[in-house]
XYZ file of C-alpha atoms in Angstrom:
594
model
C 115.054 153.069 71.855
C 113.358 151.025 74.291
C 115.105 147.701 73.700
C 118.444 149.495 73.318
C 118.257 150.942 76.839
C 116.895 147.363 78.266
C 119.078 145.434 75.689
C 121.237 143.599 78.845
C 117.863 143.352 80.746
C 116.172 141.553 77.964
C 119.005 138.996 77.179
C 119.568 138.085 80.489
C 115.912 137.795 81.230
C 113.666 136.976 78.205
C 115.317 133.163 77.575
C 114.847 131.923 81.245
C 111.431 133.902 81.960
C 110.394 132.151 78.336
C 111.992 129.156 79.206
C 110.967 128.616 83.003
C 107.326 130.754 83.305
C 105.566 126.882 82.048
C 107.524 124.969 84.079
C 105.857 126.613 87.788
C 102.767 128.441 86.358
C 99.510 127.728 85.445
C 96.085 129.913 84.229
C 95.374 131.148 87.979
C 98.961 132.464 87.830
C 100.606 134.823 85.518
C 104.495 136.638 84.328
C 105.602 139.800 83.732
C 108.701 141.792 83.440
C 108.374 145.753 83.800
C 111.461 148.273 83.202
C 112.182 150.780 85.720
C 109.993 153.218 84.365
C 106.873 150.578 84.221
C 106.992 149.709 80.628
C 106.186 145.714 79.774
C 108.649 143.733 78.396
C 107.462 140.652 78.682
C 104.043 138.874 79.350
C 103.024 134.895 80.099
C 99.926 132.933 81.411
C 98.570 136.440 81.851
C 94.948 136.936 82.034
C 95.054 140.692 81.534
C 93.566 142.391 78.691
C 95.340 145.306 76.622
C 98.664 144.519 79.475
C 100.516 143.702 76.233
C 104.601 144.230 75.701
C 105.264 147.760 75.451
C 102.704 149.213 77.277
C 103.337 151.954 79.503
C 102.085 150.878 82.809
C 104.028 153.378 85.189
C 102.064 155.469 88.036
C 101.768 158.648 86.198
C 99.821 156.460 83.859
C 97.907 153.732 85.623
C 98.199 155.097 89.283
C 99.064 152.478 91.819
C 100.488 148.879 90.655
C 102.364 146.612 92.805
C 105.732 146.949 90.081
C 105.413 150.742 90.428
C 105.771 150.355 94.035
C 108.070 147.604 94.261
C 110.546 149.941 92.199
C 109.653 153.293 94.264
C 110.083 151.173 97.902
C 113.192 148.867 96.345
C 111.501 146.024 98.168
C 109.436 143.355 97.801
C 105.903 143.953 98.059
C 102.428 142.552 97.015
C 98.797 144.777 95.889
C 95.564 143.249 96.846
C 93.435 143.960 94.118
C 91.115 147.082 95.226
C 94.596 148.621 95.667
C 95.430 148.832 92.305
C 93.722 151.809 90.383
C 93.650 150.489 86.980
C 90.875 148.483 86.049
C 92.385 145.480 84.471
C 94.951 144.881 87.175
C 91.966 144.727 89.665
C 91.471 141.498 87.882
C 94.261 139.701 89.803
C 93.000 138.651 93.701
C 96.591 139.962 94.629
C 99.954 140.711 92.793
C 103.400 140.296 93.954
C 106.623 142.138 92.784
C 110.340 141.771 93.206
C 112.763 143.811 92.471
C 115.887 143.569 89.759
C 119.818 145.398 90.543
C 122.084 145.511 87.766
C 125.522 145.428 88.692
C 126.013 148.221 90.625
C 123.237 147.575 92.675
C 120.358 150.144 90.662
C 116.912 148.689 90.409
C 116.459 148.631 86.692
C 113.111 146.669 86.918
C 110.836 144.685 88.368
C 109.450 140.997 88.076
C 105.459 140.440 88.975
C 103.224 137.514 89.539
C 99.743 138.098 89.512
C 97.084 135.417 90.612
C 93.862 134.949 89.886
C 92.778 132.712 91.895
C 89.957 132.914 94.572
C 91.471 133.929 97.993
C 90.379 131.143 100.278
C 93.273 131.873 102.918
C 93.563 127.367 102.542
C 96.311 125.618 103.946
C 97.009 124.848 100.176
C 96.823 128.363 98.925
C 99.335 129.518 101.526
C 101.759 126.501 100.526
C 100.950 128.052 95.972
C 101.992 131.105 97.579
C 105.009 129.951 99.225
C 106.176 128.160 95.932
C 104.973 131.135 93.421
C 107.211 133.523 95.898
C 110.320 131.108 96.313
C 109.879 131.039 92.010
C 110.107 134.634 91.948
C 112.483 135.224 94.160
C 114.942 131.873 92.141
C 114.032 133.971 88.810
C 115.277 137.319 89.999
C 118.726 135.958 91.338
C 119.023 134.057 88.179
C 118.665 137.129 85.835
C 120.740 139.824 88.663
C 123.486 136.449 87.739
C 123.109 136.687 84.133
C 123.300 140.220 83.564
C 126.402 140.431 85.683
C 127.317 137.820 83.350
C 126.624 139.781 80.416
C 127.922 143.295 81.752
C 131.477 141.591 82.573
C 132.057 139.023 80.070
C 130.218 140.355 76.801
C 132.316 137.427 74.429
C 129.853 135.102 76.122
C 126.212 135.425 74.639
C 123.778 133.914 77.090
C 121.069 132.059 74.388
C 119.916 130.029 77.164
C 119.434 129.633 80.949
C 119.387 126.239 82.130
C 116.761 124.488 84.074
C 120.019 123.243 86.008
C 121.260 126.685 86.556
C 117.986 127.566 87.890
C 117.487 125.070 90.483
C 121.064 125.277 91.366
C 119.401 128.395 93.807
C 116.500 126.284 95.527
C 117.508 125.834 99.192
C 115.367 122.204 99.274
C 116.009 119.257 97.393
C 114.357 119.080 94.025
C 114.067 116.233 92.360
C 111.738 115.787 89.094
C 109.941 112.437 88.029
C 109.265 112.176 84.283
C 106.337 110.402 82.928
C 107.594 106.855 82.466
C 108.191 106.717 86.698
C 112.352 107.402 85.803
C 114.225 110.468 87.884
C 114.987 112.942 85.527
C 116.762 116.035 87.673
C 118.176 116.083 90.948
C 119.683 119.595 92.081
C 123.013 119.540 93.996
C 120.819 119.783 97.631
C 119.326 116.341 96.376
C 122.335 114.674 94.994
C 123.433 115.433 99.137
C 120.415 114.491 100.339
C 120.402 110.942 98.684
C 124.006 110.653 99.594
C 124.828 109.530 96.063
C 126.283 110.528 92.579
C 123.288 111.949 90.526
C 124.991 109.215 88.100
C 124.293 106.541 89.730
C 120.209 107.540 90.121
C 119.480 109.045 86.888
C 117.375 107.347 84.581
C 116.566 104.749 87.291
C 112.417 104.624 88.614
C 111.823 106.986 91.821
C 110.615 104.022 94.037
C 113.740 102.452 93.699
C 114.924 105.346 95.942
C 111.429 106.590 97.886
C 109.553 103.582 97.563
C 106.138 103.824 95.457
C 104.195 106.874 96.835
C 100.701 107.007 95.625
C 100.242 110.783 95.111
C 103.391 110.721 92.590
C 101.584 108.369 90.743
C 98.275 109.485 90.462
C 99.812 112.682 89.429
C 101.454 110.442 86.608
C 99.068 109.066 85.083
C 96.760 111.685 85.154
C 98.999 114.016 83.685
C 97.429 116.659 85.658
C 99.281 120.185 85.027
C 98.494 122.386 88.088
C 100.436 125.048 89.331
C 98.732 124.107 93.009
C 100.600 121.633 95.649
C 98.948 118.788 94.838
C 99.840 116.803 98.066
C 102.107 116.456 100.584
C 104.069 113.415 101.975
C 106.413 112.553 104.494
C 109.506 109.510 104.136
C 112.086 108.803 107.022
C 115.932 107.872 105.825
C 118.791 107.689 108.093
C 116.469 108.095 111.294
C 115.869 111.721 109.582
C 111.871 112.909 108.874
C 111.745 114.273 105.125
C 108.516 116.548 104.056
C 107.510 116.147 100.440
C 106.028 118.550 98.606
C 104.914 117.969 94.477
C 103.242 118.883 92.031
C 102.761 118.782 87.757
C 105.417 120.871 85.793
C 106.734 120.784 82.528
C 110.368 119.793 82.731
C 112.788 120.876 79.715
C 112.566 117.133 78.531
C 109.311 116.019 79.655
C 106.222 118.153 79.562
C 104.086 115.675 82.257
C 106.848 115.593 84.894
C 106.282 115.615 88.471
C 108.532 117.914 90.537
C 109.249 116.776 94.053
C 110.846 119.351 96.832
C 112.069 117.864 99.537
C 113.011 119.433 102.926
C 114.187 118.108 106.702
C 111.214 118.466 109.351
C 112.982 117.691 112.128
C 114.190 114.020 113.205
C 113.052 113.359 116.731
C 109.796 115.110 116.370
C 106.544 113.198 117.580
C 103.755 115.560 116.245
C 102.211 114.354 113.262
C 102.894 115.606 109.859
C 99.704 116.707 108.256
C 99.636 118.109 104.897
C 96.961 120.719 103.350
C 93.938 119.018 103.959
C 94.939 117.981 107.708
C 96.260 114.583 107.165
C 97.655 112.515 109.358
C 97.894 109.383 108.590
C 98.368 107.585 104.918
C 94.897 106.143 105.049
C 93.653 109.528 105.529
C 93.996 110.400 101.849
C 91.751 107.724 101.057
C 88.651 109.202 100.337
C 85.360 108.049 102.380
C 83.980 109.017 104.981
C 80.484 106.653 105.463
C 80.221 105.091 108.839
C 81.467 101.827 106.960
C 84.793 103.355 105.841
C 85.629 104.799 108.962
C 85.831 101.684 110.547
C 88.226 100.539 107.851
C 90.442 103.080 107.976
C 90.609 103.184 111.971
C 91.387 99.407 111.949
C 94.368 99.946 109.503
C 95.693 103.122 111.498
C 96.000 100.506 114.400
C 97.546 97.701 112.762
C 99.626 99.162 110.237
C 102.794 99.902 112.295
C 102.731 96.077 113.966
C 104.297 94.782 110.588
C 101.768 91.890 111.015
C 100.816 90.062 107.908
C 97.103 92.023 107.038
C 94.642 90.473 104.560
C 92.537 93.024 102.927
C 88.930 91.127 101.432
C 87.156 93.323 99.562
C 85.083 93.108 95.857
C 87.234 94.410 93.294
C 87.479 97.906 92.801
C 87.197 99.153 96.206
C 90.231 100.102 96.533
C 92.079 97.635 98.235
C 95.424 98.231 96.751
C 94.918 102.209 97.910
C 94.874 100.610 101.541
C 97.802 98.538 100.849
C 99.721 101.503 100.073
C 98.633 102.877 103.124
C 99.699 100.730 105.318
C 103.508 100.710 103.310
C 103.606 104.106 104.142
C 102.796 104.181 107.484
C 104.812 101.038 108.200
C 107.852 101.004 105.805
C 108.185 104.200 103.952
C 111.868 104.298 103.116
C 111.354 100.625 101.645
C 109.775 99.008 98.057
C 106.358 98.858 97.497
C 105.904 95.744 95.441
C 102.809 94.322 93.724
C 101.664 91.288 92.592
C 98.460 90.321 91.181
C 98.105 86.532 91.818
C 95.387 86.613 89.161
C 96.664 88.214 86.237
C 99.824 85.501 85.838
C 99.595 81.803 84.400
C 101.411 79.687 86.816
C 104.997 78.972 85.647
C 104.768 83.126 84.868
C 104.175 84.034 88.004
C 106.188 81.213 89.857
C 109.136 83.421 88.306
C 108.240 86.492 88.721
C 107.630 85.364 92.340
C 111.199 84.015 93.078
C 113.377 85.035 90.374
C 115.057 82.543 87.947
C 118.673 82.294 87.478
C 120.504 82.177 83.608
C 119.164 79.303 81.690
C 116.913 78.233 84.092
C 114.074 77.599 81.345
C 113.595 78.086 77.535
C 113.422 81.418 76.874
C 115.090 82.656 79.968
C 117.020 86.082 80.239
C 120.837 84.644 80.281
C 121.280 86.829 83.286
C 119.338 85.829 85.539
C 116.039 87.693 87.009
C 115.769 89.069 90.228
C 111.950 87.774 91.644
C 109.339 90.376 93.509
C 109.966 88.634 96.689
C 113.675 89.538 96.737
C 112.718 92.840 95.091
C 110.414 94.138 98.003
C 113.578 93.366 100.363
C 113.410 95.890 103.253
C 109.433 96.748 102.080
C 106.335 95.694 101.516
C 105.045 92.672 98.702
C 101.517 93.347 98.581
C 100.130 90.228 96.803
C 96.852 90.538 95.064
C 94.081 88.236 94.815
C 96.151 86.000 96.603
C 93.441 83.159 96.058
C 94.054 82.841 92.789
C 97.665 81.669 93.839
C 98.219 77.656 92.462
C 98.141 75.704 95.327
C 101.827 74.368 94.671
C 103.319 77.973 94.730
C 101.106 78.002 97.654
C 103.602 75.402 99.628
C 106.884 77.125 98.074
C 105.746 80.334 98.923
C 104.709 79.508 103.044
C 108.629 78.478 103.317
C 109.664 81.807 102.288
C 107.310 83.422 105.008
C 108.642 81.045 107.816
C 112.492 80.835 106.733
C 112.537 84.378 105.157
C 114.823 83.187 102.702
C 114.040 82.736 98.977
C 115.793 80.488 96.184
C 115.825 81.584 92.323
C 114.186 79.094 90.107
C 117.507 77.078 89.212
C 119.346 78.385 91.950
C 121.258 76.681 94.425
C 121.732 78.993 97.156
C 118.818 80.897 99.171
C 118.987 84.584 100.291
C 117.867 86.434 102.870
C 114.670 88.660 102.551
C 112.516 90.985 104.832
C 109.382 92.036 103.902
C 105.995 92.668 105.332
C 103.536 90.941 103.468
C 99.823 92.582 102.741
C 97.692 89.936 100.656
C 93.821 91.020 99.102
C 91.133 88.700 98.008
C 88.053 89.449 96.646
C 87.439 85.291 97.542
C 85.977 83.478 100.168
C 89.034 81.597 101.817
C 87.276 79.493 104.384
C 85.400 78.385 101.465
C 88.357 78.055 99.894
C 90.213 76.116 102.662
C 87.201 73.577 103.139
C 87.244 72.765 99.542
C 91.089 72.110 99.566
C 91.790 74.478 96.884
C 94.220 77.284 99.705
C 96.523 75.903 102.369
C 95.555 76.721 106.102
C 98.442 76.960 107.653
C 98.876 79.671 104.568
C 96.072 81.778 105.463
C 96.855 81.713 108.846
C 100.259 83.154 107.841
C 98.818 85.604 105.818
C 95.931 87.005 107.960
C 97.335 87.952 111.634
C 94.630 90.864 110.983
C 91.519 90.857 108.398
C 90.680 94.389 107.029
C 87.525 94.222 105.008
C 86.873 96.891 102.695
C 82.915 97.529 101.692
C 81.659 97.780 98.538
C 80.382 101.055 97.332
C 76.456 100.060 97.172
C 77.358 99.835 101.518
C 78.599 103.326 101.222
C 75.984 105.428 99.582
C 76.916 108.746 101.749
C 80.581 108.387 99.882
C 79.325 108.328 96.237
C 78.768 111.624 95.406
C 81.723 112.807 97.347
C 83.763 110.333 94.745
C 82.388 111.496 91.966
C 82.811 115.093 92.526
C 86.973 114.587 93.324
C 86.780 112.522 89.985
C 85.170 115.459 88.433
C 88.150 117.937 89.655
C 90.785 115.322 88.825
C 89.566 115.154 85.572
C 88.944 118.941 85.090
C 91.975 120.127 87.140
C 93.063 122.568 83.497
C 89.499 123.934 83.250
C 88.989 127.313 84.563
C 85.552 126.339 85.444
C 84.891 122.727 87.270
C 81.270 120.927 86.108
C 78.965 120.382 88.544
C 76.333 117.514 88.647
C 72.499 117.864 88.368
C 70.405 116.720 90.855
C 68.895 114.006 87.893
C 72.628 113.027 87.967
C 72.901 112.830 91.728
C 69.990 110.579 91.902
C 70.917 108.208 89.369
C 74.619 107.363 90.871
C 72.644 107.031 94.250
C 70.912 104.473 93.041
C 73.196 102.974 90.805
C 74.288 99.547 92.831
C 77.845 99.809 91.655
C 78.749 96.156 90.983
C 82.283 97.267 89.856
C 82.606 99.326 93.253
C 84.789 102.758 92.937
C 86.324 101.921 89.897
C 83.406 101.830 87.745
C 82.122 105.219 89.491
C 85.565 106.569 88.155
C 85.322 104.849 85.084
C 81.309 106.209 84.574
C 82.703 109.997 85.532
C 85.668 110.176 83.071
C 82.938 108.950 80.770
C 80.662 111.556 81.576
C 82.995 114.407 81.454
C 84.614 113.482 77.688
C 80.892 113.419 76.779
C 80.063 116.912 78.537
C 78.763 120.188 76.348
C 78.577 122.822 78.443
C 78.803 123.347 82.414
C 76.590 120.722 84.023
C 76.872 117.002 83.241
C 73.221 115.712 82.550
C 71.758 112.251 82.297
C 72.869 112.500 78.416
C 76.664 112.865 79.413
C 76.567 109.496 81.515
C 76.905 105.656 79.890
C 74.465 103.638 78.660
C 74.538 101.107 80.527
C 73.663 103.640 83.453
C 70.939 105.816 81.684
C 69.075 102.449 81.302
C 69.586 101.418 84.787
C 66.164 100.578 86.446
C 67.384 102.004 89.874
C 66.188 98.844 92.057
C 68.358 96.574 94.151
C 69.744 93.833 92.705
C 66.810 91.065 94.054
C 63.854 91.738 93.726
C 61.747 91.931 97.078
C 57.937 90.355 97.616
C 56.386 92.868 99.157
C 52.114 91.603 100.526
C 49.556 93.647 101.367
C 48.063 94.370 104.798
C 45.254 92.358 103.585
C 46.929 89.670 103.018
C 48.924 89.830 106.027
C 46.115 90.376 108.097
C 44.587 87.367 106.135
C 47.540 84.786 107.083
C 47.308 86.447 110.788
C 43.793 85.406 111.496
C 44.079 81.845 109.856
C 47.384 81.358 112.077
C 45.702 82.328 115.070
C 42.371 80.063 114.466
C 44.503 77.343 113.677
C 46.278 77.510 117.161
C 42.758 78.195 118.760
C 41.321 74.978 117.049
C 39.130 77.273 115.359
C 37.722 78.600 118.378
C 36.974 82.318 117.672
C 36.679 83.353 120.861
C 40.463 82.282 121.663
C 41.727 83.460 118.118
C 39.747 87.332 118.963
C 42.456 86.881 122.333
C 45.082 85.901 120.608
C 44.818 88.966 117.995
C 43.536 91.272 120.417
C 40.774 92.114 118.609
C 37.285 91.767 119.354
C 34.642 88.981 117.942
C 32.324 91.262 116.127
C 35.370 92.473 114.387
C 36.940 88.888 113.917
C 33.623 87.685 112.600
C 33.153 90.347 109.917
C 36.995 90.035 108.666
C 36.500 85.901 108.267
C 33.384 86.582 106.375
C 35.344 88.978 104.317
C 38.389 86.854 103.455
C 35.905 83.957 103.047
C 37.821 81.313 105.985
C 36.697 78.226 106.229
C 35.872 78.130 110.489
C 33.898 75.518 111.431
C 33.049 77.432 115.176
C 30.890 80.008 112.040
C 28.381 76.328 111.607
């Protein structure tokens, strides 16, 4: 009786809630669908015990739920949880319902998300909120659609909702990522905003169109699935300012998708964007905030916008390619981000990856042709890394292209035009370098309008733990509960001299938390090579005694008083009584003793 009197309810809502609830929702967040009389009909992600399909959950039953009231009130309203009189629906921190009209415009149910989550009242949390509301509110339109759908066209049996159909209602520009970098989805506001066929973008990478934003793909390759906004970004196109917001979701086709909404923030305006944690510039996300760092960061927020040539010299893995992107972002945005590492390429390899090669340029060449990085960050940035490993004959080719900003294919007869900032790294000496005739001058000088140097972790001890505990969460992010790190741990990483800088601290913590039983990563959890550290700096240190100092004090002195002690007691001021006794003691040879 019960799914004969919901029958048009349930196929108009039970294939997109079923379809859709992964996609937006993750274990701080729940689903469900209620009838009009409170009965469940359908339950996802839900933390609630014995809330099960079919239970009767009405007011007469459970006394006051945010679905009873939503249906009473016919309006959208939320429960806090000491609101709610049943005891497992005080679980949720707070609950929000919408209602659902049939065709004639009777609420015949309701649609609830509960969340779990702690209520920190966060710039962040607001912005889940936002998104969990804007999902409810997309779902409830969507099955009102369908089951006018249903009610007037009954030949047509609804099996499935589309993810199309559903986005189709999003006011802002959605476009989703999928794991390979390629765009997978653009909704009709993003085909418009883009200004293009969704034909001639699909399947292409995101950067070709946004340029390469870090957050997008350190949400890539960590895979992370978190219903939060992970971060926020801003890009400028057509003199217009564009706010990003994205996050993990599982896409129809691709379960480690990011989803990016996009929305106008007003062209002309001169206050600063600043996302959830109160950013405000791109080298803001970087994390560090050591004396050190600071310095670092405030050098690049003056220099990035003077599309100067910047040399970043730092050890590797301190994150100079972080700062590169940083300075893309806050320089050329709606361009490329291209990257090269100098070091990683034999010479004729990287020559043509470089400048491009045209058809049959060289055995083994693609007969069409290749288009090179230089001509590929056109309009961007070409951040070149470990730029002193470059051959010093690519060296020579390479200063032309900065002077003439024109670039030939290898076999190529004509040049073309390119403009691009250029951001170099080194982990080298290049003076060095320079006086041993192995890097061009007038190359470095090209290169290095401004010098950025990044420290190593070992100079930033006050950052360390602050690292490791955003490694932890990244790593973590699906865990209901996030390790901590015992104070054994603490100490050890403090010590730790960190020859492979930041990178080896991440590399040590996704170590430690594949290893971890329990709560609390121990000494156990950590490497080897770490455990068995002996926690002293890297040279060792002769350290003397006071007696010995004292000993090479009074022999210094008596030798520039010709042993005189009366002139060596001045010099030490210290009396001769004393002096005596401590010659006697260290057994000096003083011929004024005789």
């Amino acid at each position: 009786m019960l799914l004969k009197d919901n029958k048009i309810l349930i196929d108009s809502a039970i294939p997109l809630l079923t379809n859709l609830s992964h996609t937006l929702l993750n274990k701080s967040s729940g689903l469900s669908l209620y009838d009009k009389n409170g009965i469940n009909l359908f339950v996802a992600n839900s933390a609630l015990d014995g809330m099960g399909l079919g239970n009767d959950l009405s007011e007469e039953s459970v006394g006051t739920t945010s679905h009873s009231l939503c249906i009473n009130l016919e309006k959208p309203v939320y429960v806090l949880s000491p609101e709610n009189y049943h005891p497992d629906l005080r679980k949720p921190k707070v609950t929000f319902s919408v209602p659902i009209y049939d065709q004639t415009d009777r609420i015949i149910a309701a649609l609830t998300i509960p969340y779990f989550g702690d209520l920190t009242y966060t710039e962040i949390e607001k912005s889940h909120f936002l998104w969990m509301l804007n999902f409810l509110f997309m779902l409830e339109k969507n099955i009102e659609q369908s089951i006018v759908s249903l009610t007037y066209k009954p030949q047509i049996r609804v099996e499935n909702v589309s993810f199309d159909t559903a986005m189709s209602l999003v006011d802002e520009s959605v476009i989703a990522v999928d794991s390979t970098g390629n765009i997978s989805y653009i909704n009709n506001n993003g085909e418009a905003l883009l200004g293009t066929p969704k034909g001639n973008v699909m399947g292409k990478p995101y950067s070709v169109i946004l340029g390469v934003i870090p957050e997008i793909e350190r949400l890539l390759k960590k895979k992370i699935k978190n219903n939060h906004v992970i971060a926020q970004y801003t890009f400028v196109s057509n003199d217009q300012k564009y706010l990003i917001k994205m996050k993990s979701a599982s896409m129809p086709q691709d379960e480690h998708s990011v989803l990016l909404c996009i929305s106008n923030v007003t062209a002309n305006s001169k206050a600063p964007i600043r996302d959830a944690a109160g950013i405000t510039h791109p080298v803001d996300i970087i994390l560090g905030n050591s004396e050190e760092m600071l310095k670092a960061k405030q050098i690049t927020k003056k220099v990035a916008n003077t599309m100067k040539s910047i040399l970043l010299i730092g050890e590797s893995g301190t994150g100079k390619e972080l700062f590169a992107h940083a300075i893309h972002q806050a320089s050329r945005p709606e361009g490329p981000f291209v990257a090269v590492n100098c070091a990683a390429l034999p010479k004729g390899i990287l020559e043509s990856e470089l400048f491009g090669y045209e058809g049959g340029a060289f055995t083994g060449a693609d007969k069409n042709g290749r288009v090179g990085k230089i001509q590929m960050a056109h309009g961007g940035t070409l951040f070149l890394d470990e730029i002193g490993d470059m051959p010093l004959e690519l060296q020579a080719v390479f200063l032309r292209v900065l002077e003439d900003k024109q670039v030939m294919r290898i076999g190529g007869t004509e040049s073309s035009k390119v403009d691009f900032r250029i951001v170099a790294a080194t982990n080298q000496n290049l003076q060095e370098m320079i006086d041993n005739k192995s890097f061009r001058e007038d190359l470095y000088y090209r290169i290095a309008t401004f010098e950025i140097l990044i420290p190593p972790l070992r100079q930033r001890k006050s950052d360390i733990l602050r690292l490791a505990q955003q490694f932890i969460e990244d790593e973590c992010s699906m865990q209901t509960v996030i390790p901590q790190m015992d104070d054994a741990v603490k100490q050890k990483l403090l010590k730790y001299e960190w020859p492979g800088n930041v990178r080896q601290l991440k590399n040590t913590i996704d170590y430690a938390v594949s290893m971890l039983i329990g709560e609390k990563i121990t000494l156990d959890d950590l490497p080897e090579k770490i455990i068995r550290s002996k926690n002293l700096p890297q040279k060792a240190i002769s350290v003397k005694t006071m007696a010995e100092l004292e000993r090479e004090a009074i022999e210094d002195a008596l030798l520039s008083a010709n042993n005189s002690v009366k002139e060596a007691a001045d010099i030490l001021q210290m009396s001769r009584t004393t002096l005596y006794r401590r010659i006697k003691e260290y057994g000096i040879s003083c011929m004024d003793l005789d």
